[in-house]
Tab-separated table of C-alpha atoms and ligand atoms in Angstrom:
chain	number	residue	atom	x	y	z
A	1	UNK	CA	-2.884	10.888	-54.511
A	2	UNK	CA	-1.249	14.006	-53.114
A	3	UNK	CA	1.956	13.739	-51.122
A	4	UNK	CA	0.243	15.216	-48.045
A	5	UNK	CA	0.522	13.203	-44.856
A	6	UNK	CA	-1.897	13.430	-41.994
A	7	UNK	CA	0.349	14.287	-39.084
A	8	UNK	CA	-0.421	13.081	-35.582
A	9	UNK	CA	2.570	13.709	-33.315
A	10	UNK	CA	3.341	10.889	-30.903
A	11	UNK	CA	2.145	11.353	-27.333
A	12	UNK	CA	4.926	9.041	-26.146
A	13	UNK	CA	8.056	10.952	-27.185
A	14	UNK	CA	11.092	9.449	-25.463
A	15	UNK	CA	12.408	12.020	-22.933
A	16	UNK	CA	15.542	13.815	-24.188
A	17	UNK	CA	17.903	12.320	-21.559
A	18	UNK	CA	16.825	8.779	-22.570
A	19	UNK	CA	17.267	9.590	-26.261
A	20	UNK	CA	20.722	11.062	-25.589
A	21	UNK	CA	21.633	7.901	-23.709
A	22	UNK	CA	20.527	5.733	-26.656
A	23	UNK	CA	22.542	7.945	-29.017
A	24	UNK	CA	25.725	7.459	-26.975
A	25	UNK	CA	26.096	3.926	-28.282
A	26	UNK	CA	23.247	3.166	-30.692
A	27	UNK	CA	24.782	0.132	-32.412
A	28	UNK	CA	22.603	-0.821	-35.373
A	29	UNK	CA	18.857	-1.448	-35.451
A	30	UNK	CA	18.420	-1.557	-31.678
A	31	UNK	CA	16.642	1.748	-30.993
A	32	UNK	CA	13.804	3.267	-32.979
A	33	UNK	CA	12.709	6.871	-33.277
A	34	UNK	CA	9.421	8.260	-31.957
A	35	UNK	CA	7.465	8.225	-35.219
A	36	UNK	CA	6.693	6.155	-38.272
A	37	UNK	CA	5.062	6.746	-41.638
A	38	UNK	CA	2.340	4.461	-42.968
A	39	UNK	CA	0.189	4.440	-46.101
A	40	UNK	CA	-2.280	1.880	-47.393
A	41	UNK	CA	-3.003	0.629	-50.886
A	42	UNK	CA	-6.205	-1.082	-51.931
A	43	UNK	CA	-6.862	-2.433	-55.402
A	44	UNK	CA	-9.272	-0.130	-57.178
A	45	UNK	CA	-8.771	2.760	-54.736
A	46	UNK	CA	-4.991	3.124	-54.949
A	47	UNK	CA	-2.878	4.695	-52.210
A	48	UNK	CA	-4.630	6.348	-49.298
A	49	UNK	CA	-4.388	7.063	-45.533
A	50	UNK	CA	-0.798	8.374	-45.707
A	51	UNK	CA	0.164	9.453	-42.232
A	52	UNK	CA	2.957	10.234	-39.832
A	53	UNK	CA	2.197	9.000	-36.339
A	54	UNK	CA	3.766	7.589	-33.205
A	55	UNK	CA	5.740	4.377	-33.669
A	56	UNK	CA	3.423	1.528	-32.718
A	57	UNK	CA	3.006	-2.199	-33.380
A	58	UNK	CA	1.035	-3.152	-36.498
A	59	UNK	CA	-1.941	-5.406	-35.931
A	60	UNK	CA	-2.306	-8.172	-38.489
A	61	UNK	CA	-4.570	-11.088	-39.151
A	62	UNK	CA	-2.702	-14.434	-39.092
A	63	UNK	CA	-3.678	-14.975	-42.733
A	64	UNK	CA	-1.950	-11.760	-43.855
A	65	UNK	CA	-0.332	-12.679	-47.166
A	66	UNK	CA	3.215	-11.527	-46.339
A	67	UNK	CA	3.492	-14.117	-43.539
A	68	UNK	CA	2.860	-16.907	-46.009
A	69	UNK	CA	4.275	-15.910	-49.394
A	70	UNK	CA	6.865	-13.248	-48.498
A	71	UNK	CA	5.481	-10.558	-50.801
A	72	UNK	CA	7.670	-7.825	-49.325
A	73	UNK	CA	10.286	-5.260	-50.375
A	74	UNK	CA	12.427	-2.747	-48.505
A	75	UNK	CA	14.966	0.043	-48.800
A	76	UNK	CA	17.811	1.365	-46.672
A	77	UNK	CA	19.201	4.891	-46.663
A	78	UNK	CA	20.671	7.307	-44.144
A	79	UNK	CA	20.338	10.861	-42.864
A	80	UNK	CA	23.593	12.603	-41.947
A	81	UNK	CA	24.193	15.601	-39.672
A	82	UNK	CA	26.524	18.282	-41.020
A	83	UNK	CA	28.737	20.447	-38.795
A	84	UNK	CA	26.209	23.324	-38.818
A	85	UNK	CA	23.531	21.008	-37.405
A	86	UNK	CA	21.623	20.607	-40.680
A	87	UNK	CA	20.395	17.140	-41.726
A	88	UNK	CA	20.852	15.689	-45.219
A	89	UNK	CA	19.884	12.622	-47.246
A	90	UNK	CA	22.205	10.975	-49.769
A	91	UNK	CA	20.665	10.244	-53.203
A	92	UNK	CA	17.188	9.371	-51.832
A	93	UNK	CA	15.771	9.536	-55.398
A	94	UNK	CA	17.876	6.477	-56.234
A	95	UNK	CA	16.242	4.562	-53.379
A	96	UNK	CA	12.780	5.726	-54.463
A	97	UNK	CA	13.407	4.527	-58.025
A	98	UNK	CA	14.795	1.187	-56.859
A	99	UNK	CA	11.795	0.721	-54.543
A	100	UNK	CA	9.519	1.113	-57.563
A	101	UNK	CA	11.549	-1.474	-59.522
A	102	UNK	CA	11.461	-3.903	-56.599
A	103	UNK	CA	7.678	-3.414	-56.289
A	104	UNK	CA	7.168	-4.381	-59.939
A	105	UNK	CA	9.200	-7.575	-59.542
A	106	UNK	CA	7.284	-8.625	-56.407
A	107	UNK	CA	3.883	-7.745	-57.965
A	108	UNK	CA	3.343	-5.061	-55.326
A	109	UNK	CA	1.765	-1.714	-56.207
A	110	UNK	CA	4.254	0.930	-57.321
A	111	UNK	CA	4.453	3.806	-54.873
A	112	UNK	CA	4.836	7.225	-56.461
A	113	UNK	CA	8.487	8.199	-56.009
A	114	UNK	CA	7.368	11.623	-54.768
A	115	UNK	CA	5.330	9.983	-52.006
A	116	UNK	CA	8.311	7.817	-51.037
A	117	UNK	CA	10.543	10.890	-50.791
A	118	UNK	CA	7.932	12.978	-48.972
A	119	UNK	CA	7.445	10.181	-46.429
A	120	UNK	CA	11.175	9.857	-45.776
A	121	UNK	CA	11.538	13.625	-45.376
A	122	UNK	CA	8.503	13.923	-43.084
A	123	UNK	CA	9.879	11.214	-40.789
A	124	UNK	CA	13.404	12.631	-40.666
A	125	UNK	CA	12.062	16.111	-39.927
A	126	UNK	CA	9.779	14.813	-37.155
A	127	UNK	CA	12.620	12.800	-35.584
A	128	UNK	CA	15.594	15.017	-36.461
A	129	UNK	CA	16.785	15.014	-32.833
A	130	UNK	CA	17.527	11.318	-33.359
A	131	UNK	CA	20.157	12.048	-36.026
A	132	UNK	CA	23.508	11.525	-34.251
A	133	UNK	CA	25.855	14.477	-33.770
A	134	UNK	CA	28.317	15.468	-36.485
A	135	UNK	CA	31.837	14.117	-36.168
A	136	UNK	CA	31.490	10.491	-35.213
A	137	UNK	CA	30.303	8.673	-38.362
A	138	UNK	CA	26.900	8.121	-36.772
A	139	UNK	CA	23.744	8.470	-38.867
A	140	UNK	CA	20.011	7.877	-38.822
A	141	UNK	CA	19.245	4.701	-40.751
A	142	UNK	CA	15.905	4.888	-42.547
A	143	UNK	CA	14.006	1.733	-43.433
A	144	UNK	CA	11.086	2.105	-45.876
A	145	UNK	CA	9.261	-1.157	-46.624
A	146	UNK	CA	6.089	-2.472	-48.206
A	147	UNK	CA	4.260	-5.732	-47.727
A	148	UNK	CA	1.132	-7.577	-48.830
A	149	UNK	CA	-1.342	-6.834	-46.030
A	150	UNK	CA	-4.405	-8.595	-47.370
A	151	UNK	CA	-5.683	-11.425	-45.145
A	152	UNK	CA	-6.122	-14.136	-47.777
A	153	UNK	CA	-4.444	-17.486	-48.337
A	154	UNK	CA	-4.885	-17.822	-52.087
A	155	UNK	CA	-1.794	-17.446	-54.224
A	156	UNK	CA	-2.019	-14.234	-56.220
A	157	UNK	CA	-0.744	-10.682	-55.885
A	158	UNK	CA	-2.436	-9.221	-52.810
A	159	UNK	CA	-5.207	-6.660	-53.269
A	160	UNK	CA	-4.017	-4.721	-50.220
A	161	UNK	CA	-0.539	-3.474	-49.380
A	162	UNK	CA	0.954	-1.412	-46.572
A	163	UNK	CA	3.867	1.013	-46.927
A	164	UNK	CA	5.772	1.882	-43.780
A	165	UNK	CA	8.907	3.840	-42.868
A	166	UNK	CA	10.744	3.494	-39.585
A	167	UNK	CA	14.102	4.954	-38.525
A	168	UNK	CA	16.865	3.828	-36.216
A	169	UNK	CA	20.030	5.645	-35.111
A	170	UNK	CA	23.243	3.914	-36.177
A	171	UNK	CA	26.693	4.277	-34.625
A	172	UNK	CA	29.974	4.275	-36.528
A	173	UNK	CA	30.134	0.982	-38.415
A	174	UNK	CA	33.852	0.591	-37.665
A	175	UNK	CA	34.416	2.428	-34.343
A	176	UNK	CA	38.194	1.864	-34.630
A	177	UNK	CA	38.514	2.465	-38.373
A	178	UNK	CA	37.666	0.000	-41.155
A	179	UNK	CA	39.021	-3.468	-40.601
A	180	UNK	CA	39.218	-6.015	-43.378
A	181	UNK	CA	36.842	-8.972	-43.456
A	182	UNK	CA	36.984	-12.456	-44.981
A	183	UNK	CA	34.438	-13.760	-47.478
A	184	UNK	CA	33.290	-17.368	-47.727
A	185	UNK	CA	32.479	-18.747	-51.176
A	186	UNK	CA	29.586	-21.148	-50.846
A	187	UNK	CA	29.892	-23.930	-53.453
A	188	UNK	CA	26.341	-25.227	-53.048
A	189	UNK	CA	24.114	-22.302	-52.022
A	190	UNK	CA	23.140	-19.567	-54.498
A	191	UNK	CA	21.629	-16.171	-53.896
A	192	UNK	CA	19.980	-15.476	-57.230
A	193	UNK	CA	19.484	-16.943	-60.675
A	194	UNK	CA	18.679	-15.555	-64.096
A	195	UNK	CA	15.016	-14.504	-64.035
A	196	UNK	CA	14.862	-14.582	-60.242
A	197	UNK	CA	14.649	-11.763	-57.704
A	198	UNK	CA	18.369	-10.992	-57.324
A	199	UNK	CA	17.957	-7.398	-58.505
A	200	UNK	CA	14.998	-6.683	-56.200
A	201	UNK	CA	15.536	-5.575	-52.622
A	202	UNK	CA	13.183	-8.072	-51.029
A	203	UNK	CA	13.138	-9.856	-47.702
A	204	UNK	CA	12.953	-13.221	-49.463
A	205	UNK	CA	16.503	-12.799	-50.783
A	206	UNK	CA	17.691	-12.327	-47.224
A	207	UNK	CA	15.749	-15.298	-45.834
A	208	UNK	CA	17.369	-17.590	-48.390
A	209	UNK	CA	20.811	-16.131	-47.642
A	210	UNK	CA	20.828	-16.886	-43.925
A	211	UNK	CA	21.947	-20.516	-44.322
A	212	UNK	CA	24.960	-19.423	-46.414
A	213	UNK	CA	25.714	-16.759	-43.810
A	214	UNK	CA	25.769	-19.486	-41.132
A	215	UNK	CA	28.091	-21.543	-43.336
A	216	UNK	CA	30.418	-18.516	-43.655
A	217	UNK	CA	30.460	-18.001	-39.877
A	218	UNK	CA	31.160	-21.694	-39.274
A	219	UNK	CA	34.185	-21.324	-41.558
A	220	UNK	CA	35.538	-18.258	-39.781
A	221	UNK	CA	34.357	-15.705	-42.361
A	222	UNK	CA	32.214	-12.620	-41.786
A	223	UNK	CA	30.230	-12.644	-45.034
A	224	UNK	CA	29.408	-14.765	-48.062
A	225	UNK	CA	30.690	-14.251	-51.588
A	226	UNK	CA	28.003	-15.564	-53.936
A	227	UNK	CA	28.808	-17.015	-57.334
A	228	UNK	CA	26.355	-17.292	-60.221
A	229	UNK	CA	23.832	-20.115	-59.885
A	230	UNK	CA	24.421	-21.694	-63.319
A	231	UNK	CA	28.192	-22.204	-63.518
A	232	UNK	CA	29.308	-21.444	-59.945
A	233	UNK	CA	32.179	-19.444	-61.395
A	234	UNK	CA	31.202	-15.783	-61.847
A	235	UNK	CA	31.333	-13.594	-58.767
A	236	UNK	CA	28.121	-11.768	-57.920
A	237	UNK	CA	27.955	-9.997	-54.566
A	238	UNK	CA	28.040	-10.648	-50.843
A	239	UNK	CA	24.304	-10.688	-50.156
A	240	UNK	CA	24.201	-7.310	-48.404
A	241	UNK	CA	26.996	-5.551	-50.290
A	242	UNK	CA	28.312	-5.253	-53.849
A	243	UNK	CA	31.891	-6.176	-54.735
A	244	UNK	CA	34.636	-4.060	-56.368
A	245	UNK	CA	38.187	-5.063	-57.296
A	246	UNK	CA	41.175	-2.802	-57.994
A	247	UNK	CA	43.786	-3.902	-60.536
A	248	UNK	CA	47.439	-2.917	-60.779
A	249	UNK	CA	46.760	-1.240	-64.148
A	250	UNK	CA	44.158	1.104	-62.660
A	251	UNK	CA	40.833	-0.606	-63.279
A	252	UNK	CA	37.979	-0.559	-60.813
A	253	UNK	CA	36.302	-3.852	-61.709
A	254	UNK	CA	32.813	-4.828	-60.644
A	255	UNK	CA	30.320	-7.467	-61.814
A	256	UNK	CA	27.700	-6.127	-64.239
A	257	UNK	CA	24.031	-5.781	-63.316
A	258	UNK	CA	21.453	-8.523	-63.805
A	259	UNK	CA	21.234	-10.897	-60.877
A	260	UNK	CA	22.877	-8.552	-58.356
A	261	UNK	CA	21.296	-5.728	-56.378
A	262	UNK	CA	21.971	-2.376	-57.994
A	263	UNK	CA	23.617	-0.663	-55.028
A	264	UNK	CA	23.515	3.121	-54.686
A	265	UNK	CA	26.949	2.958	-53.052
A	266	UNK	CA	28.288	0.827	-55.933
A	267	UNK	CA	27.024	3.370	-58.440
A	268	UNK	CA	28.484	6.266	-56.437
A	269	UNK	CA	31.909	4.603	-56.146
A	270	UNK	CA	31.940	3.977	-59.910
A	271	UNK	CA	31.168	7.684	-60.398
A	272	UNK	CA	34.025	8.740	-58.079
A	273	UNK	CA	36.559	6.268	-59.512
A	274	UNK	CA	38.093	8.640	-62.068
A	275	UNK	CA	38.913	11.188	-59.355
A	276	UNK	CA	41.094	8.468	-57.806
A	277	UNK	CA	42.863	7.537	-61.027
A	278	UNK	CA	40.684	4.462	-61.638
A	279	UNK	CA	38.774	3.392	-64.782
A	280	UNK	CA	35.414	1.817	-63.869
A	281	UNK	CA	34.778	-1.456	-65.714
A	282	UNK	CA	31.603	-3.548	-65.339
A	283	UNK	CA	31.996	-7.096	-66.613
A	284	UNK	CA	31.836	-10.779	-65.701
A	285	UNK	CA	34.634	-11.717	-63.286
A	286	UNK	CA	35.479	-15.368	-62.677
A	287	UNK	CA	36.554	-16.722	-59.300
A	288	UNK	CA	39.509	-18.362	-61.071
A	289	UNK	CA	40.576	-14.947	-62.431
A	290	UNK	CA	40.326	-13.503	-58.916
A	291	UNK	CA	42.420	-16.315	-57.489
A	292	UNK	CA	45.092	-16.131	-60.190
A	293	UNK	CA	45.334	-12.338	-60.164
A	294	UNK	CA	45.457	-12.103	-56.366
A	295	UNK	CA	48.346	-14.569	-56.512
A	296	UNK	CA	50.263	-12.745	-59.271
A	297	UNK	CA	49.531	-9.373	-57.681
A	298	UNK	CA	47.537	-7.813	-60.552
A	299	UNK	CA	44.452	-7.575	-58.336
A	300	UNK	CA	45.644	-5.326	-55.543
A	301	UNK	CA	42.475	-4.641	-53.545
A	302	UNK	CA	38.954	-5.974	-53.112
A	303	UNK	CA	36.214	-4.220	-51.192
A	304	UNK	CA	32.471	-4.395	-50.643
A	305	UNK	CA	30.063	-1.457	-50.902
A	306	UNK	CA	26.738	-0.750	-49.192
A	307	UNK	CA	24.883	1.970	-47.304
A	308	UNK	CA	25.537	0.518	-43.841
A	309	UNK	CA	29.350	0.348	-43.944
A	310	UNK	CA	30.021	2.450	-47.094
A	311	UNK	CA	33.150	0.445	-47.969
A	312	UNK	CA	34.308	-2.726	-46.252
A	313	UNK	CA	37.792	-3.900	-47.264
A	314	UNK	CA	38.059	-7.600	-48.118
A	315	UNK	CA	41.327	-9.170	-47.003
A	316	UNK	CA	40.741	-12.810	-47.855
A	317	UNK	CA	38.426	-15.107	-49.793
A	318	UNK	CA	38.007	-18.690	-48.635
A	319	UNK	CA	36.178	-21.784	-49.744
A	320	UNK	CA	36.621	-25.515	-49.307
A	321	UNK	CA	40.210	-26.059	-50.464
A	322	UNK	CA	40.975	-22.414	-51.380
A	323	UNK	CA	42.369	-19.546	-49.349
A	324	UNK	CA	43.041	-16.361	-51.315
A	325	UNK	CA	44.856	-13.485	-49.617
A	326	UNK	CA	44.006	-10.112	-51.136
A	327	UNK	CA	46.899	-7.667	-51.554
A	328	UNK	CA	48.901	-7.434	-48.348
A	329	UNK	CA	46.075	-8.924	-46.278
A	330	UNK	CA	45.258	-5.467	-44.925
A	331	UNK	CA	42.657	-2.860	-46.008
A	332	UNK	CA	43.706	-1.365	-49.354
A	333	UNK	CA	44.755	2.250	-49.894
A	334	UNK	CA	42.224	3.081	-52.609
A	335	UNK	CA	39.386	1.448	-50.682
A	336	UNK	CA	40.152	3.719	-47.736
A	337	UNK	CA	40.521	6.809	-49.964
A	338	UNK	CA	37.217	6.170	-51.714
A	339	UNK	CA	35.579	5.577	-48.350
A	340	UNK	CA	36.877	8.894	-46.991
A	341	UNK	CA	35.724	10.647	-50.136
A	342	UNK	CA	32.161	9.328	-50.002
A	343	UNK	CA	31.866	9.929	-46.241
A	344	UNK	CA	33.177	13.459	-46.794
A	345	UNK	CA	30.388	14.151	-49.285
A	346	UNK	CA	27.776	12.596	-46.978
A	347	UNK	CA	28.888	14.562	-43.903
A	348	UNK	CA	29.383	17.791	-45.848
A	349	UNK	CA	33.137	18.062	-45.344
A	350	UNK	CA	33.952	17.589	-49.053
A	351	UNK	CA	32.327	19.292	-52.055
A	352	UNK	CA	29.196	17.548	-53.316
A	353	UNK	CA	30.315	17.840	-56.931
A	354	UNK	CA	27.721	15.325	-58.180
A	355	UNK	CA	24.724	17.041	-56.532
A	356	UNK	CA	23.900	13.966	-54.448
A	357	UNK	CA	22.912	15.576	-51.154
A	358	UNK	CA	19.406	16.742	-50.279
A	359	UNK	CA	18.790	18.904	-47.223
A	360	UNK	CA	15.778	17.970	-45.094
A	361	UNK	CA	16.238	19.800	-41.798
B	1	PLP	C1	20.925	-3.019	-50.242
B	1	PLP	C2	21.812	-4.061	-50.824
B	1	PLP	C3	23.102	-3.781	-51.315
B	1	PLP	C4	23.757	-2.429	-51.193
B	1	PLP	O1	23.021	-1.390	-51.785
B	1	PLP	P1	23.232	0.127	-51.346
B	1	PLP	O2	22.201	0.865	-52.120
B	1	PLP	O3	24.612	0.495	-51.726
B	1	PLP	O4	23.024	0.173	-49.868
B	1	PLP	C5	23.808	-4.812	-51.922
B	1	PLP	N1	23.303	-6.045	-52.020
B	1	PLP	C6	22.074	-6.354	-51.550
B	1	PLP	C7	21.559	-7.722	-51.707
B	1	PLP	C8	21.297	-5.377	-50.936
B	1	PLP	O5	20.093	-5.698	-50.469
């Protein structure tokens, strides 16, 4: 199909003073912009009915497949306001490509990457006043998703799917500067296994991670550090963020792809590593190596990467009977430098030497 959207502006635009009030302290995922994008897919017909319209509830039959078998995928990316007022996306093609890979794994129809990008751009343009002002690390978080919308209880790939994009203003993730967090290593719960859906960005991975997240909280940690499901030894990721480690001999270590989510931030940090004197290395990393090398000081920093927080320093790793302090127990120097670098590219205050930014408004 073409990438043309039928555009029906909302007749319930939030008045500017109310929007400004929401933008003063948006938090994350609490306020939504005036519009949304939707498109429908039907087996045999393909994609159709692509439109931009006012944000509104979706009506669904109780038998809609996604409620029962979780056939659903999503993406997360941001729009950033530069100092001249213009609005930019960061590597949206990478999200479009990953969305297509996730769709294949969940037996959902693949959405043309051009349609994905056109939908994101249409929505950001329509709701550009919702992109927070330059200068405060605020952004407009964009959430494209797709789900099985056929009302049918049989177990097979649905013959109808719905694509939707909504957007929500996000405040600075760390209003007082990045603070380090602690990770909890769950010894019994796994996130992904060989042949599973670990590399797909699907809601099901999050549903199965919530119990481990509760376990982390109960043990005084902010996030989970997942190990591989077979040997419970190899570090994977945190469930919403990828993991990087800095060594005293200048390596930027990160687990290789396979059962982890291929983060756009992870990839970008690996690409920037050399400019910070680091050699990127993707390989298997054992928890016992992490413990030993944090103790002997040859692992100097650990941090997590993801669109929401960019880089989150990790200051300790805990599990039943283990308590590993990372570096000095404070956010690491290179983590903070890499964070500043990536934010600088995203907000247009540093040169975009990799050609990652795409202007939309
Ligand atoms: C989205 C996500 C990440 C981070 O990916 P980015 O593209 O950097 O935002 C990491 N792990 C999981 C499980 C995710 O869903």
